[in-house]
Structure formats: C-alpha cells, structure tokens
Amino acid sequence: MAAPNMKDLEKRMKGALEALKHEFAGLRTGRAHISLLDTVMVESYGASMPINQVGTVSTPEPRMLSVQVWDKNNVKAVEKGIRNAGLGLNPVVDGTMVRVPIPELTEERRAELAKVAATYGENAKIAIRNVRRHGMDDAKTAEKDGDLSEDERKKAEDDIQKLTDNYVHKVDEMLSEKQQEIMQV
C-alpha cells in the first residue's frame, strides 16, 4: 500500500464540511423554508428515506411548511419522522397533507436550536477524525509494507494531523457563526 493520499483525505474532510453546511441550512431562524425538513428521515416500505422521497415539501405561508404525501399509507410515518427529527416541530395531519407550523423563536427555542447545531458540529468533527484515523492507518500499513520509512510515516501523520486540526477549526468557526445567528433576537 502506498502512502496516504492527502488530496483524497482533504476531499473527504471537505465532504464533512459540506454535509455540515447542508444540516445547518435546515436550522432556520423563524421563517419557513423547505430545507428545514431536509434532514428528516421517514420509515417507509421497510427502509429509511428522506422526506422528499415520500412527498412534496412546500411553503404555503411564511410560517408554515406543508408536505403533500404521495401515498396515504405514509402519512403517519411522515408525521412521526418530523416529530422524531429533533427539530422541535409539531406536524398536523390533514388528510394526505401534513402541515408543519413554524413556532415563534422564543429564548428556549433558540437555545434548543443552538444545541441541535452543536450536535451537528460534533458529528462533523467525528467524521473528520474518522478520515484522519483512516489516513493514519494507511500510513502505518505503508510503513509495514516497506513503502514508507519511519520518518516518512511520521511526516505523513504530522501532515494529516495539521489537515485535521484545520478542518476541525473550520467546523468550530461555522458552529460559532450559526449559534450567533440563532441567538440573535
């Protein structure tokens, strides 16, 4: 096995940042937006799938989301998925339509959203550290196979750690910005 590919590791760490941006987009502060439900997973037909694969999400009003469920058998599953997503939303079923009123952001609700953002940030850091672990393992394997000397392995590990620290710092910055945005009145 060859030395760890730094470009590949960086690409995977960037992927963790992109996933975090996508999750943060779902944390809206006060106004309804269809990306708010992007992280909602629905148990349907024996599989877990994104909500947009079982219905059409729209914003009929500034403080309301609606999900037009395509199969009436999935209505309860969509309602349950929204409730269990940890977004603090209470859907209301109306036939095959699930209406999701967006509550006013009280101080308590803002604190709750800040905690959700912190959870997303921690998950991104875990993903980045997993990429680091794979890179470190590749370096050790390459040394064992004779493809790298001990000094080259140590340099590769130092480079991987610097890359990891850089991306963890970026996650911290993004989290701080999102929490400030959420806590603004």
Coordinates of C-alpha atoms in Angstrom, one line a residue:
M1 CA 0.0 0.0 0.0
A2 CA 1.3 3.5 -0.9
A3 CA 1.4 6.5 1.4
P4 CA -1.9 8.1 2.3
N5 CA -3.3 10.3 -0.4
M6 CA -3.6 13.8 1.1
K7 CA -5.8 15.1 -1.6
D8 CA -8.3 12.3 -1.1
L9 CA -8.2 12.9 2.7
E10 CA -8.8 16.6 2.2
K11 CA -11.7 15.9 -0.2
R12 CA -13.3 13.6 2.4
M13 CA -12.9 16.3 5.1
K14 CA -14.4 18.9 2.8
G15 CA -17.3 16.5 2.3
A16 CA -17.9 16.5 6.1
L17 CA -17.9 20.4 5.9
E18 CA -20.4 20.3 3.1
A19 CA -22.7 17.9 5.0
L20 CA -22.5 20.3 8.0
K21 CA -23.5 23.3 5.8
H22 CA -26.4 21.2 4.5
E23 CA -27.5 20.4 8.0
F24 CA -27.1 24.0 9.2
A25 CA -29.3 25.1 6.3
G26 CA -32.1 23.1 7.9
L27 CA -31.8 25.2 11.0
R28 CA -33.9 28.2 10.1
T29 CA -34.5 31.0 12.5
G30 CA -38.1 31.9 12.4
R31 CA -39.2 31.6 8.7
A32 CA -40.3 28.5 6.9
H33 CA -38.0 27.1 4.3
I34 CA -38.2 23.7 2.6
S35 CA -34.6 22.9 3.5
L36 CA -35.8 22.9 7.2
L37 CA -37.0 19.3 6.6
D38 CA -34.0 18.1 4.5
T39 CA -32.7 16.1 7.5
V40 CA -36.0 14.4 8.2
M41 CA -35.9 10.7 7.5
V42 CA -39.1 8.7 7.1
E43 CA -39.5 4.9 7.8
S44 CA -41.4 3.7 4.7
Y45 CA -41.7 0.4 2.9
G46 CA -39.2 -1.1 5.3
A47 CA -36.5 1.5 4.6
S48 CA -35.4 4.9 5.9
M49 CA -35.6 7.6 3.3
P50 CA -35.6 11.4 3.0
I51 CA -38.9 13.1 3.4
N52 CA -38.7 14.5 -0.2
Q53 CA -38.9 10.9 -1.5
V54 CA -42.4 10.3 0.0
G55 CA -44.0 13.7 -0.6
T56 CA -43.7 17.2 -1.9
V57 CA -42.5 19.8 0.6
S58 CA -43.7 23.4 0.1
T59 CA -44.1 26.7 2.0
P60 CA -47.6 27.9 1.5
E61 CA -47.1 30.6 4.2
P62 CA -44.1 32.4 5.7
R63 CA -44.5 30.4 9.0
M64 CA -45.9 27.1 7.6
L65 CA -44.5 24.1 5.8
S66 CA -46.6 21.5 4.1
V67 CA -45.9 18.0 3.0
Q68 CA -48.2 16.6 0.3
V69 CA -47.7 12.8 1.0
W70 CA -48.0 10.8 -2.2
D71 CA -49.1 7.5 -0.6
K72 CA -51.8 7.9 2.1
N73 CA -50.2 4.9 3.9
N74 CA -47.1 7.0 4.6
V75 CA -48.9 9.9 6.3
K76 CA -48.3 8.6 9.8
A77 CA -44.7 7.7 9.0
V78 CA -44.1 11.3 7.7
E79 CA -45.7 12.8 10.9
K80 CA -43.6 10.5 13.1
G81 CA -40.4 11.3 11.1
I82 CA -40.9 15.1 11.6
R83 CA -41.6 14.7 15.3
N84 CA -38.5 12.5 15.8
A85 CA -36.2 14.7 13.8
G86 CA -35.3 16.7 16.9
L87 CA -36.3 20.0 15.3
G88 CA -39.0 20.8 17.8
L89 CA -41.8 20.8 15.2
N90 CA -45.3 19.6 15.8
P91 CA -46.9 18.4 12.5
V92 CA -50.7 18.4 12.0
V93 CA -52.2 15.8 9.7
D94 CA -55.0 16.9 7.3
G95 CA -55.8 14.0 5.0
T96 CA -52.7 13.3 2.9
M97 CA -51.4 16.8 3.7
V98 CA -49.1 17.2 6.7
R99 CA -48.9 20.8 7.9
V100 CA -45.9 22.0 10.0
P101 CA -46.4 25.3 11.7
I102 CA -43.1 27.0 12.5
P103 CA -43.2 28.3 16.0
E104 CA -42.0 31.7 17.1
L105 CA -38.4 31.6 18.2
T106 CA -38.6 32.0 22.0
E107 CA -35.4 32.1 24.0
E108 CA -36.0 28.5 24.9
R109 CA -36.4 27.5 21.3
R110 CA -33.3 29.4 20.3
A111 CA -31.3 27.5 23.0
E112 CA -32.8 24.2 21.7
L113 CA -31.7 25.0 18.1
A114 CA -28.2 26.0 19.3
K115 CA -27.9 22.6 20.9
V116 CA -29.0 20.9 17.7
A117 CA -26.4 22.9 15.8
A118 CA -23.8 21.8 18.4
T119 CA -24.8 18.2 17.8
Y120 CA -24.4 18.7 14.0
G121 CA -21.0 20.3 14.6
E122 CA -19.8 17.4 16.8
N123 CA -20.9 14.9 14.2
A124 CA -18.9 16.7 11.5
K125 CA -15.8 16.6 13.8
I126 CA -16.3 12.9 14.3
A127 CA -16.4 12.4 10.6
I128 CA -13.2 14.4 10.1
R129 CA -11.5 12.4 12.9
N130 CA -12.6 9.2 11.2
V131 CA -10.9 10.4 8.0
R132 CA -7.8 11.2 10.0
R133 CA -7.8 7.7 11.5
H134 CA -8.1 6.1 8.1
G135 CA -5.1 8.2 6.9
M136 CA -3.0 7.3 9.9
D137 CA -3.9 3.6 9.4
D138 CA -2.9 3.8 5.7
A139 CA 0.5 5.4 6.8
K140 CA 1.2 2.6 9.3
T141 CA 0.3 0.0 6.8
A142 CA 2.5 1.6 4.1
E143 CA 5.4 1.6 6.6
K144 CA 4.7 -2.1 7.5
D145 CA 4.7 -3.0 3.8
G146 CA 8.0 -1.2 3.3
D147 CA 6.6 1.6 1.1
L148 CA 7.4 4.3 3.7
S149 CA 10.3 4.8 6.1
E150 CA 9.6 5.6 9.7
D151 CA 10.4 9.3 9.1
E152 CA 8.1 9.5 6.1
R153 CA 5.3 7.9 8.1
K154 CA 5.8 10.4 10.9
K155 CA 5.8 13.3 8.4
A156 CA 2.6 11.9 6.8
E157 CA 1.0 11.6 10.2
D158 CA 2.0 15.2 11.1
D159 CA 0.5 16.4 7.8
I160 CA -2.7 14.5 8.4
Q161 CA -2.9 16.0 11.9
K162 CA -2.4 19.5 10.6
L163 CA -5.1 19.0 8.0
T164 CA -7.4 17.6 10.6
D165 CA -6.8 20.5 13.0
N166 CA -7.5 22.9 10.1
Y167 CA -10.9 21.3 9.3
V168 CA -11.9 21.0 13.0
H169 CA -11.2 24.7 13.4
K170 CA -13.4 25.4 10.3
V171 CA -16.2 23.4 11.9
D172 CA -15.8 25.4 15.1
E173 CA -16.0 28.7 13.2
M174 CA -19.1 27.5 11.3
L175 CA -20.7 26.4 14.5
S176 CA -20.0 29.7 16.3
E177 CA -21.5 31.7 13.4
K178 CA -24.6 29.5 13.3
Q179 CA -25.1 29.7 17.0
Q180 CA -24.7 33.5 16.9
E181 CA -27.3 33.7 14.1
I182 CA -29.7 31.5 16.0
M183 CA -29.4 33.5 19.2
Q184 CA -30.0 36.9 17.5
V185 CA -33.3 38.4 18.5

